[in-house]
PDB file of C-alpha atoms in Angstrom:
ATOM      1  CA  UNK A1405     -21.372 -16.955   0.744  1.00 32.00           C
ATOM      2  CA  UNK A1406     -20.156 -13.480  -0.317  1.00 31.00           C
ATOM      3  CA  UNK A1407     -22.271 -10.483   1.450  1.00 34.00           C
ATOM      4  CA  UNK A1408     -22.498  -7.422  -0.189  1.00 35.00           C
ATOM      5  CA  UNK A1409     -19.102  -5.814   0.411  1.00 34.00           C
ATOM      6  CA  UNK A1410     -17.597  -8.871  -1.045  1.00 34.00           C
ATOM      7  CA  UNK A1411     -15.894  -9.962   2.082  1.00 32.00           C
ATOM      8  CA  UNK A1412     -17.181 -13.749   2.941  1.00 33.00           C
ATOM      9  CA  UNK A1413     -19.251 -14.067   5.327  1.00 34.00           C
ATOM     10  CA  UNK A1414     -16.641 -16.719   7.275  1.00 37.00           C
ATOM     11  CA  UNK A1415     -14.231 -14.308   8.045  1.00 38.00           C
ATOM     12  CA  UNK A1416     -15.334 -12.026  11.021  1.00 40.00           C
ATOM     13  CA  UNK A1417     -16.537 -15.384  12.806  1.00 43.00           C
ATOM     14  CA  UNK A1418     -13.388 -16.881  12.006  1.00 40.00           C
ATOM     15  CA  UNK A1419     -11.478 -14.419  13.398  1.00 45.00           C
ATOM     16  CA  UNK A1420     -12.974 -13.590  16.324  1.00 43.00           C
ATOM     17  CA  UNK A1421     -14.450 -17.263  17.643  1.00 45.00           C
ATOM     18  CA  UNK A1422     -11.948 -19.502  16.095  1.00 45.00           C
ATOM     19  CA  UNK A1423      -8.565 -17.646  15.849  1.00 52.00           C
ATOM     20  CA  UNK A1424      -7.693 -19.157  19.448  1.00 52.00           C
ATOM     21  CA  UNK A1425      -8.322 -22.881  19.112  1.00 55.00           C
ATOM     22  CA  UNK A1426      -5.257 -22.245  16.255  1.00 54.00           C
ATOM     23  CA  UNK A1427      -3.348 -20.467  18.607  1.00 51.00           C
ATOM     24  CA  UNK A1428      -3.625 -23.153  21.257  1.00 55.00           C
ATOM     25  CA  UNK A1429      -3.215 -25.657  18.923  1.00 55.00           C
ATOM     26  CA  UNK A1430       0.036 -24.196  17.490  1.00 55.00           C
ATOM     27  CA  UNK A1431      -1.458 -24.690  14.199  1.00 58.00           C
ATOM     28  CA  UNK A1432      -1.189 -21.172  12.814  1.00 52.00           C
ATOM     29  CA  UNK A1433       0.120 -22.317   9.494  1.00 55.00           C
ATOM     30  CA  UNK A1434      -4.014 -24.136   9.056  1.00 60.00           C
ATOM     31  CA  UNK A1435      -5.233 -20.641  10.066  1.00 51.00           C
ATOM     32  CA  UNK A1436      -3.089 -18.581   7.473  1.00 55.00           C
ATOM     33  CA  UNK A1437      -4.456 -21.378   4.837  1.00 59.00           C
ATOM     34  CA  UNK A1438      -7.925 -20.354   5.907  1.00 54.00           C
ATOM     35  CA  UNK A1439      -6.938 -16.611   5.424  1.00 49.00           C
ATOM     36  CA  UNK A1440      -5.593 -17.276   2.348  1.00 52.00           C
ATOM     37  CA  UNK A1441      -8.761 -19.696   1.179  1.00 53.00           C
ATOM     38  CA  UNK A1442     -11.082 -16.471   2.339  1.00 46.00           C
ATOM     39  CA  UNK A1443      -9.146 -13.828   1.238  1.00 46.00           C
ATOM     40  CA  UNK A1444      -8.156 -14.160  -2.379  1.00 44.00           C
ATOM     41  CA  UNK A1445      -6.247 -11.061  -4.143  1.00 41.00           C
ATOM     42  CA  UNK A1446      -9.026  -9.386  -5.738  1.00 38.00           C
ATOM     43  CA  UNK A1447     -12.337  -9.212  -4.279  1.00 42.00           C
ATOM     44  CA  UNK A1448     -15.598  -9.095  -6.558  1.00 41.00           C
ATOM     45  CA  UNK A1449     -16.423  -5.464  -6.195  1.00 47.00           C
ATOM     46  CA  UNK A1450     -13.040  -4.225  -5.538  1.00 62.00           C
ATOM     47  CA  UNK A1451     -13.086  -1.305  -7.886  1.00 77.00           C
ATOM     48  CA  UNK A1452      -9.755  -0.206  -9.785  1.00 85.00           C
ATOM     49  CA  UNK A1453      -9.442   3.459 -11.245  1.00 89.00           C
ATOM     50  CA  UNK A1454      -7.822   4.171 -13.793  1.00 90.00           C
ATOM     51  CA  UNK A1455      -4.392   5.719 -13.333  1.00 93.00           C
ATOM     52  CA  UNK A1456      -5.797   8.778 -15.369  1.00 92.00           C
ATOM     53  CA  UNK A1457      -7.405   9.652 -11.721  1.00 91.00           C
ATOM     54  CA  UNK A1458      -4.559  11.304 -10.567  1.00 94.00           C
ATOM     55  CA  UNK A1459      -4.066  13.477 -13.885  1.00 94.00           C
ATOM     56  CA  UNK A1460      -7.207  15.303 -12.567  1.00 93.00           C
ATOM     57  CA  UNK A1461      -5.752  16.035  -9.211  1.00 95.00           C
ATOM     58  CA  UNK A1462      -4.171  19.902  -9.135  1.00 95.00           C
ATOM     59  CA  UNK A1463      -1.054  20.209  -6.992  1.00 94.00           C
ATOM     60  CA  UNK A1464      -2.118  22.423  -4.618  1.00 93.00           C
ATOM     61  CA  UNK A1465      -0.274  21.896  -1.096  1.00 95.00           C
ATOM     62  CA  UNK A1466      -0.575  24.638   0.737  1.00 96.00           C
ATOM     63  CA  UNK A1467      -2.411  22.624   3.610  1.00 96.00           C
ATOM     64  CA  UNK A1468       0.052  20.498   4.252  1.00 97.00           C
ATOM     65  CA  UNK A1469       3.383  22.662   3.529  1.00 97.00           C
ATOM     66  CA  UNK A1470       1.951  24.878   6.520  1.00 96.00           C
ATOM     67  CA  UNK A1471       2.090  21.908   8.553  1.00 96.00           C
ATOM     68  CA  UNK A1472       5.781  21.748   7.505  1.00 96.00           C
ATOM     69  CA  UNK A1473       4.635  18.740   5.077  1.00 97.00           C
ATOM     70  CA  UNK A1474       7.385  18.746   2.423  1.00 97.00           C
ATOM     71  CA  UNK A1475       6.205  18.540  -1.197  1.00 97.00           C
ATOM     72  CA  UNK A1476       8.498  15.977  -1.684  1.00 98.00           C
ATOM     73  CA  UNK A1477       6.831  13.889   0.310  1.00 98.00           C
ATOM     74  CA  UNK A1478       3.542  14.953  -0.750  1.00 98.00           C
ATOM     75  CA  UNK A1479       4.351  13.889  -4.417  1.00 97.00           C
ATOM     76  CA  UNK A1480       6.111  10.348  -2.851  1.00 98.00           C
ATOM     77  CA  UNK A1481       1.928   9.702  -1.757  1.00 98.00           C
ATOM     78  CA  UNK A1482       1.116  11.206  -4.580  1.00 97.00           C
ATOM     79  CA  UNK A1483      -1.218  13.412  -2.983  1.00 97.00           C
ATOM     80  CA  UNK A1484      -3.345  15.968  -5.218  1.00 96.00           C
ATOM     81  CA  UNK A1485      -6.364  18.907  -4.282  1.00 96.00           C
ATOM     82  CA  UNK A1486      -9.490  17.514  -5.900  1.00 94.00           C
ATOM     83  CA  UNK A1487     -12.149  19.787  -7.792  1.00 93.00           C
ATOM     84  CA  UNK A1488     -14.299  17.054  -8.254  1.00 86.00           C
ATOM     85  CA  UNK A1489     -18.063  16.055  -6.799  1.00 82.00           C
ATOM     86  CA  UNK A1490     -17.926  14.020  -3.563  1.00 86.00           C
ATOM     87  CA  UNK A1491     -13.942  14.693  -2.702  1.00 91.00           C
ATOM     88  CA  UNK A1492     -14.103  18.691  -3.607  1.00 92.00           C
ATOM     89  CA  UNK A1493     -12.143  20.555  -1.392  1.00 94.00           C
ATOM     90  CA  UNK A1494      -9.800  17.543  -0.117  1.00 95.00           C
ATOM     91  CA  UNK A1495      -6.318  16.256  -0.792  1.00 97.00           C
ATOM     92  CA  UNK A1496      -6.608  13.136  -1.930  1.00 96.00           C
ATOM     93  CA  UNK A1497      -4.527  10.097  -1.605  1.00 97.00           C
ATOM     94  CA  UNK A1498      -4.664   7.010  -3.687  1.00 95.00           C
ATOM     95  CA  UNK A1499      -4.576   3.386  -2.492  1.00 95.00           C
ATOM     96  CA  UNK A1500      -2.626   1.083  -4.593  1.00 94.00           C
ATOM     97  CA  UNK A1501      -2.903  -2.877  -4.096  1.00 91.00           C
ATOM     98  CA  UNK A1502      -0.222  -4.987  -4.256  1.00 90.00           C
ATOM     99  CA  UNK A1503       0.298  -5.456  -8.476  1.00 89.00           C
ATOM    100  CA  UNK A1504       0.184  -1.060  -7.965  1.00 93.00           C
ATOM    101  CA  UNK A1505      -3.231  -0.635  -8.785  1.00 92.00           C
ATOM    102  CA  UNK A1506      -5.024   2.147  -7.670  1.00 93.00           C
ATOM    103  CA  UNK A1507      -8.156   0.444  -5.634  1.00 90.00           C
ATOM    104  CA  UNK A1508      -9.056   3.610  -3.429  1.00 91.00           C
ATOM    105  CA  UNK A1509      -8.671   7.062  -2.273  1.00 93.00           C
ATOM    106  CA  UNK A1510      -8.491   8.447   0.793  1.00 94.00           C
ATOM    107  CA  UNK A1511      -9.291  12.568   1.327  1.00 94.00           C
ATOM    108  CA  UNK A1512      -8.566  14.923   3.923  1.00 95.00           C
ATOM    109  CA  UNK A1513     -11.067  17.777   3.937  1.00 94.00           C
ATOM    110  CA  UNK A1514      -9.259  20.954   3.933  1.00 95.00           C
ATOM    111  CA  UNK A1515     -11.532  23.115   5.426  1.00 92.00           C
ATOM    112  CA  UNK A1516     -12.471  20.910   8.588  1.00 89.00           C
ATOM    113  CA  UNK A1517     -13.018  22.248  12.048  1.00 86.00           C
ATOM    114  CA  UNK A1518     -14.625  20.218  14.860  1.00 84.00           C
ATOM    115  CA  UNK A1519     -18.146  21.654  13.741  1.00 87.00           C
ATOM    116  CA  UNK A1520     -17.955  20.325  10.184  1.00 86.00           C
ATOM    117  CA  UNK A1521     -20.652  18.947   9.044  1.00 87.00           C
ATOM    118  CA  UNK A1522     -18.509  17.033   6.988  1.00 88.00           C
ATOM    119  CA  UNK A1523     -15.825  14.732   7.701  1.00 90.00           C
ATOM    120  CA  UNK A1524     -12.391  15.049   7.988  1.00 91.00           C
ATOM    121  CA  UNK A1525     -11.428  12.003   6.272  1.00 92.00           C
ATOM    122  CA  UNK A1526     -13.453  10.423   3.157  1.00 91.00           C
ATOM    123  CA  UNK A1527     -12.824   7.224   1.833  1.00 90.00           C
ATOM    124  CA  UNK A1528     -14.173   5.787  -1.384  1.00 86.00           C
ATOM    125  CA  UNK A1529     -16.651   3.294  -1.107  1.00 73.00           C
ATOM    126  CA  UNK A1530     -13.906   0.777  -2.009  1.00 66.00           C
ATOM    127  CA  UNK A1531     -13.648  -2.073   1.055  1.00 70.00           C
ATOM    128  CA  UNK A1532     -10.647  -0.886   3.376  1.00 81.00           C
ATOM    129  CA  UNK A1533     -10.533  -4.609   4.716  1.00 81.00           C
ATOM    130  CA  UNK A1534      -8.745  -5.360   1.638  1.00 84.00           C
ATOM    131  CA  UNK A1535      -6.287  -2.178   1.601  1.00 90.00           C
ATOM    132  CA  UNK A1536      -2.604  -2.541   3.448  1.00 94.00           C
ATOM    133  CA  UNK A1537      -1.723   1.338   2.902  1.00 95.00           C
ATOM    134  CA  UNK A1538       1.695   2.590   2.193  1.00 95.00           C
ATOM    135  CA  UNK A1539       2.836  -0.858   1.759  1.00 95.00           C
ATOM    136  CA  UNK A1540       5.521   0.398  -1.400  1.00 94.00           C
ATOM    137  CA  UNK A1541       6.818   2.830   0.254  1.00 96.00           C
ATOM    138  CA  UNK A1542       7.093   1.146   4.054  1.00 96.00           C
ATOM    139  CA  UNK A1543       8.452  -2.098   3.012  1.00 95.00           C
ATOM    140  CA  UNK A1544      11.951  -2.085   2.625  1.00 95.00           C
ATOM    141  CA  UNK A1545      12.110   0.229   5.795  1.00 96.00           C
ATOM    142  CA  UNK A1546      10.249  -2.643   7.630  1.00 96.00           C
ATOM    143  CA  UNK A1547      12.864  -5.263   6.563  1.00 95.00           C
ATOM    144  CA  UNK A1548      15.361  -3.121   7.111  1.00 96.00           C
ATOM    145  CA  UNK A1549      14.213  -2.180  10.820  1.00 95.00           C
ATOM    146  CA  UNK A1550      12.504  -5.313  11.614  1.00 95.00           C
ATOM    147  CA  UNK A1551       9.505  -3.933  12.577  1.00 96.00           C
ATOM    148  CA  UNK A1552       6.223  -2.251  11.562  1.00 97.00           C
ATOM    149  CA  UNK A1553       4.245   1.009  13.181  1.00 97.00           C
ATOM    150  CA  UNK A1554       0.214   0.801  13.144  1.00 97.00           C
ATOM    151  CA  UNK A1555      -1.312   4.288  12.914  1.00 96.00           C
ATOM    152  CA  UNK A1556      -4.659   5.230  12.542  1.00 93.00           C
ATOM    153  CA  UNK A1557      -4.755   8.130   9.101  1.00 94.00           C
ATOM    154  CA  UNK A1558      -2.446   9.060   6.258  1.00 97.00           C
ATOM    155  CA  UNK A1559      -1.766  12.097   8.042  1.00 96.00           C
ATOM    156  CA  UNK A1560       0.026  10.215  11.034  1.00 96.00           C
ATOM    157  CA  UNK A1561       1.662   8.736   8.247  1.00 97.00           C
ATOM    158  CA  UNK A1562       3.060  11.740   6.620  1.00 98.00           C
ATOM    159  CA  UNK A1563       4.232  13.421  10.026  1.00 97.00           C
ATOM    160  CA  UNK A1564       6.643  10.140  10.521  1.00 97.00           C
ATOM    161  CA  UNK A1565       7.265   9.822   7.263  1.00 98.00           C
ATOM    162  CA  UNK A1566       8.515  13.331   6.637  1.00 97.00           C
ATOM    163  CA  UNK A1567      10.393  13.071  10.083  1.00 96.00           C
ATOM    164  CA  UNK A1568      12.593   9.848   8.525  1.00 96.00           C
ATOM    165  CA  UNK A1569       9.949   7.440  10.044  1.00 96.00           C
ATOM    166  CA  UNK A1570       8.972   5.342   6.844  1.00 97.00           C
ATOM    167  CA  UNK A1571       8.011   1.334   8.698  1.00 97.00           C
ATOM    168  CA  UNK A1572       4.709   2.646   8.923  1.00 98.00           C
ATOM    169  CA  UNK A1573       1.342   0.807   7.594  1.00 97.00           C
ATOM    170  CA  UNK A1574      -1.939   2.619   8.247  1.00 97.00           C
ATOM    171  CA  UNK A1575      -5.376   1.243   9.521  1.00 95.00           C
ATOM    172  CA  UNK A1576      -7.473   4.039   8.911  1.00 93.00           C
ATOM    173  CA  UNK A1577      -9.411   3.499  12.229  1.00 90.00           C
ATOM    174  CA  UNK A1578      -8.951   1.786  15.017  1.00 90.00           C
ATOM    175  CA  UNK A1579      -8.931  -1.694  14.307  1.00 90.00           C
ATOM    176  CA  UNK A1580      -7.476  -4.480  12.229  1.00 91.00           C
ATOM    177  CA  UNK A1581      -8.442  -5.989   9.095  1.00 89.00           C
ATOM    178  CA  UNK A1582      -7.866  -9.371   7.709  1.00 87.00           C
ATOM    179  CA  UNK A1583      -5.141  -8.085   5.021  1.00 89.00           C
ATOM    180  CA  UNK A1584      -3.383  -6.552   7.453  1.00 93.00           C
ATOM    181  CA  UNK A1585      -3.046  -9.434   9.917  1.00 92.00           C
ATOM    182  CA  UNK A1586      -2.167 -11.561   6.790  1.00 90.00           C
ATOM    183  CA  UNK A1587       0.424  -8.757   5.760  1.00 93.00           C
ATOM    184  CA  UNK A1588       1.578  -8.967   9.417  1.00 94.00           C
ATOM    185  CA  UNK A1589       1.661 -12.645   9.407  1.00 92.00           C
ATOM    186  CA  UNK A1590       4.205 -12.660   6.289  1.00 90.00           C
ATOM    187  CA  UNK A1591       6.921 -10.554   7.264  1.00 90.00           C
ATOM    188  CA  UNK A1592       6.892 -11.418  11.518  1.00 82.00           C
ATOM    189  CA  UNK A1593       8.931  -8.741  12.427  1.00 94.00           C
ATOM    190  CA  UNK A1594       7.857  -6.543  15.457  1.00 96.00           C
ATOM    191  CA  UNK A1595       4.900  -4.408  15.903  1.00 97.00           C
ATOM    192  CA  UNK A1596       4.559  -1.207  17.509  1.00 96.00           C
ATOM    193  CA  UNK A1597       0.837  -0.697  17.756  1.00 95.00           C
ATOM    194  CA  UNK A1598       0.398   4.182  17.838  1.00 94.00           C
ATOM    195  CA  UNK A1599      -3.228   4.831  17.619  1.00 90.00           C
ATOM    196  CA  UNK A1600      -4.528   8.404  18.330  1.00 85.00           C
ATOM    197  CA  UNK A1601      -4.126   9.282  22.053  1.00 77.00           C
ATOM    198  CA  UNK A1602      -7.520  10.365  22.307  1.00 66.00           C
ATOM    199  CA  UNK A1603      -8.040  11.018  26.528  1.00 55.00           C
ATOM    200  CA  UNK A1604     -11.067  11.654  28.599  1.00 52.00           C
ATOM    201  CA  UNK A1605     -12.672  13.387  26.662  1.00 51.00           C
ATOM    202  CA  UNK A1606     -13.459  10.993  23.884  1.00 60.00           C
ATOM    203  CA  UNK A1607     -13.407   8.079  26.660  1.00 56.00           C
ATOM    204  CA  UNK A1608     -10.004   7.224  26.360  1.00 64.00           C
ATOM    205  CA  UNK A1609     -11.009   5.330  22.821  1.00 74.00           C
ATOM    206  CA  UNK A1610      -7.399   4.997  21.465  1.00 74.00           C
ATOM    207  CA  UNK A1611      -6.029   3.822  24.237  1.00 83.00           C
ATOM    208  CA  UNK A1612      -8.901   1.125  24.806  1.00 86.00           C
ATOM    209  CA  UNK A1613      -8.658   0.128  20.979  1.00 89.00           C
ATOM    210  CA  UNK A1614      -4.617  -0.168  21.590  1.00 91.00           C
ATOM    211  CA  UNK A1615      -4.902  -2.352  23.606  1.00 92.00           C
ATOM    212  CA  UNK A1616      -7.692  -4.175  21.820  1.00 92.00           C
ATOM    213  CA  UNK A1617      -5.673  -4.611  18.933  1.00 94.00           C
ATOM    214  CA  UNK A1618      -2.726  -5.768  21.049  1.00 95.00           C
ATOM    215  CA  UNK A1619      -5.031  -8.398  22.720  1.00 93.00           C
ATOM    216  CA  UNK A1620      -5.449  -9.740  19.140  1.00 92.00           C
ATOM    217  CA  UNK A1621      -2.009  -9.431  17.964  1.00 94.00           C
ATOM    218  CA  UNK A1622      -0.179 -11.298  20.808  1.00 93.00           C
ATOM    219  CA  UNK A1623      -2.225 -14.446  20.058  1.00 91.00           C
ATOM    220  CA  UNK A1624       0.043 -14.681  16.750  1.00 91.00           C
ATOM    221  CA  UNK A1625       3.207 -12.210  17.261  1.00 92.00           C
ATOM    222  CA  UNK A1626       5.755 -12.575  20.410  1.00 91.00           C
ATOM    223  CA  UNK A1627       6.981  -9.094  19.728  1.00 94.00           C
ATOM    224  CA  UNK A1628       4.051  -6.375  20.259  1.00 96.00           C
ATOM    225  CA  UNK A1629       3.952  -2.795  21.746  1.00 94.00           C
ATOM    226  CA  UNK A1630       1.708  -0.053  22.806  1.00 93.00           C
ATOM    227  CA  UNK A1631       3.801   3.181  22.188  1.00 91.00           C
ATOM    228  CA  UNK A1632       1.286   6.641  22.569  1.00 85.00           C
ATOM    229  CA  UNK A1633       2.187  10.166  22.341  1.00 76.00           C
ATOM    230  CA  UNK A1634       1.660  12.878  24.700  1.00 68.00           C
ATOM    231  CA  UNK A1635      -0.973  14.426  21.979  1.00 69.00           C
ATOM    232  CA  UNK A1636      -3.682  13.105  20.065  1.00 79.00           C
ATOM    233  CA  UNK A1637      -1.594  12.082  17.172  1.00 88.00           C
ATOM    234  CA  UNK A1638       1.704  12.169  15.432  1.00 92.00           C
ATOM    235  CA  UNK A1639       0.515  15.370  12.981  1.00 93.00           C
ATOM    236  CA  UNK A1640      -0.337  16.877  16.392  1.00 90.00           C
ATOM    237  CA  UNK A1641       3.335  16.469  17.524  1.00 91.00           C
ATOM    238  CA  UNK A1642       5.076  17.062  14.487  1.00 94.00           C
ATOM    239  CA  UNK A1643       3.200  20.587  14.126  1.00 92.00           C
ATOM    240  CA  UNK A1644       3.843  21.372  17.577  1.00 91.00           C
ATOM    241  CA  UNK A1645       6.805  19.778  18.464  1.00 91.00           C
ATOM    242  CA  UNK A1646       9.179  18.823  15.221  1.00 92.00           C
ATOM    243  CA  UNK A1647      10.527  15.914  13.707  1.00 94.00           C
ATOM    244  CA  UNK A1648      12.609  15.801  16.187  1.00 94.00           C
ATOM    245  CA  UNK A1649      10.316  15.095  18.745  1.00 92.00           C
ATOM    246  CA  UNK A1650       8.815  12.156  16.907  1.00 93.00           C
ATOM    247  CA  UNK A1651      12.385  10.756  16.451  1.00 93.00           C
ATOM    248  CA  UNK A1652      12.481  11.101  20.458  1.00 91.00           C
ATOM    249  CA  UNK A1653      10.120   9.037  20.663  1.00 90.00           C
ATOM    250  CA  UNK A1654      10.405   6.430  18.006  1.00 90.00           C
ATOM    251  CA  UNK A1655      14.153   6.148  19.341  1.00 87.00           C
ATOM    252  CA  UNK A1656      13.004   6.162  23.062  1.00 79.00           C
ATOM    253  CA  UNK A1657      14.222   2.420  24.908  1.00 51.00           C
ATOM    254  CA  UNK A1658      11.534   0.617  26.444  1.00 44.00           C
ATOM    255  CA  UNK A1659      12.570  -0.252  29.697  1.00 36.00           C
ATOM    256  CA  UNK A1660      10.956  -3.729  31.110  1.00 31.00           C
ATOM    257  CA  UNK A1661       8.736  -1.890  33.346  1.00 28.00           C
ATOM    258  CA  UNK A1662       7.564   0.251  30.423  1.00 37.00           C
ATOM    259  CA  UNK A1663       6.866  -2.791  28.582  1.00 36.00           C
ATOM    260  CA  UNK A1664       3.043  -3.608  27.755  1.00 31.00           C
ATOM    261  CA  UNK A1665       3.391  -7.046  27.685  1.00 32.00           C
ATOM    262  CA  UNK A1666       4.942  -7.447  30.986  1.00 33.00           C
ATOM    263  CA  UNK A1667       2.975  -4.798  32.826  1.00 31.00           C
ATOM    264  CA  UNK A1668      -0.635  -2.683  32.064  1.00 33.00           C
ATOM    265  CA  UNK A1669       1.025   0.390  31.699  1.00 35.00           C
ATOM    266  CA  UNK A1670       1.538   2.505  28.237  1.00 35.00           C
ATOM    267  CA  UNK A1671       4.285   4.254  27.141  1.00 40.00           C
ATOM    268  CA  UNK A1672       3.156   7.660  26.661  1.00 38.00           C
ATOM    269  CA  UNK A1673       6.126  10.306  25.497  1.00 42.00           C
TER     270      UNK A1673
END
């Protein structure tokens, strides 16, 4: 059966009460089959816009160019101030599928402060269990690197991106969805899991859904890590810090000690 949001209702089930018998099994090839079976390519409801959507988009950048946010990059994620209804006042970033189809947007209120009564990010009403973001633009970096970075938002996107950083596939959130452990699943390359290092005051909730996500990703991938920052996010450092910073870190060895899946501890630069 299909529930509302198009997803089948097999899938969260499958994933979370039957994923290990494959992995003890050593069947994983019968699980991606499943994916595969309960995931097809387009979805029921999955909306497309029309690539006229972006025409209406004014390129207004001043938000991000203050964050030292190149326009270059800005106009690589096609990024554009929106007038309109619902997304007025944001910068708005399109989600393309994998035939380049715009299936989404994603938009960062410009005017946000922690007592908005709006927030931050919107995203259309679009499923985001179906969205791998950035995928064009991170792919060849991935092959080329071997491995893949999991952040939370577009905007830790941007800050590695315009620092040279561009193996990067976003979550938007904190946990994983079924296209994105199927995109995982296809190119097996390593996986540097970089949510928000969000601290005691939010109850350590990135860490805890790091190493969540980690928990999940090690029954299928040899090759995982936990790498935080010593801010909330990678936007946080790049403002504050510079690329350079980030490329510290991305660059930074992990010694076996350091390493999450031979100790508890998190590497935190």
């Amino acid at each position: 059966a299909i529930n509302e949001s198009g997803l089948t209702e097999e899938i969260p089930e499958f994933l979370n009460n039957v994923l290990n018998e494959f992995v003890e099994s050593d069947r994983l090839d019968l699980w991606q089959e499943k994916v595969d079976e309960l995931l097809p390519s387009y979805i029921l409801d999955t909306k497309v816009y029309s690539e006229k959507c972006l025409t209406k988009l004014m390129p207004y950048y001043d938000f991000y160019l203050k964050k030292g946010i190149s326009e270059k990059t800005l106009k690589d994620f096609e990024a554009g101030y929106s007038t309109r209804e619902t997304f007025a006042g944001r910068i708005l970033f399109p989600v393309r599928d994998f035939s380049n189809k715009i299936v989404g947007f994603n938009g960062r209120l410009v005017e946000w402060n922690e007592k908005s009564p709006y927030p931050k990010w919107l995203l259309t009403r679009s499923s985001k269990r179906y969205w791998v973001y950035n995928h064009k633009l991170a792919y060849n970096e991935i092959l080329k690197k071997k491995e893949v970075i999991l952040v939370e938002s577009i905007g830790d996107n941007l800050a590695l991106y315009e620092s040279g950083i561009k193996n990067i596939i976003v979550l938007f959130g904190k946990e994983l969805s079924p296209a994105i452990i199927k995109y995982l699943l296809s190119l097996q390359c390593k996986i540097i899991i970089s949510t928000n290092k969000d601290g005691k005051g939010n109850n350590f909730t990135g860490e805890k859904a790091a190493e969540k996500i980690k928990s999940e990703l090690d029954m299928l991938f040899s090759n995982v890590e936990i790498r935080l920052r010593e801010f909330n996010d990678h936007m946080d450092v790049f403002e504050a810090l510079g690329r350079e910073r980030l490329l510290d870190w991305y660059n930074s060895d992990l010694t076996d000690n350091k390493k999450i899946g031979q100790s508890n501890k998190i590497e935190i630069l």
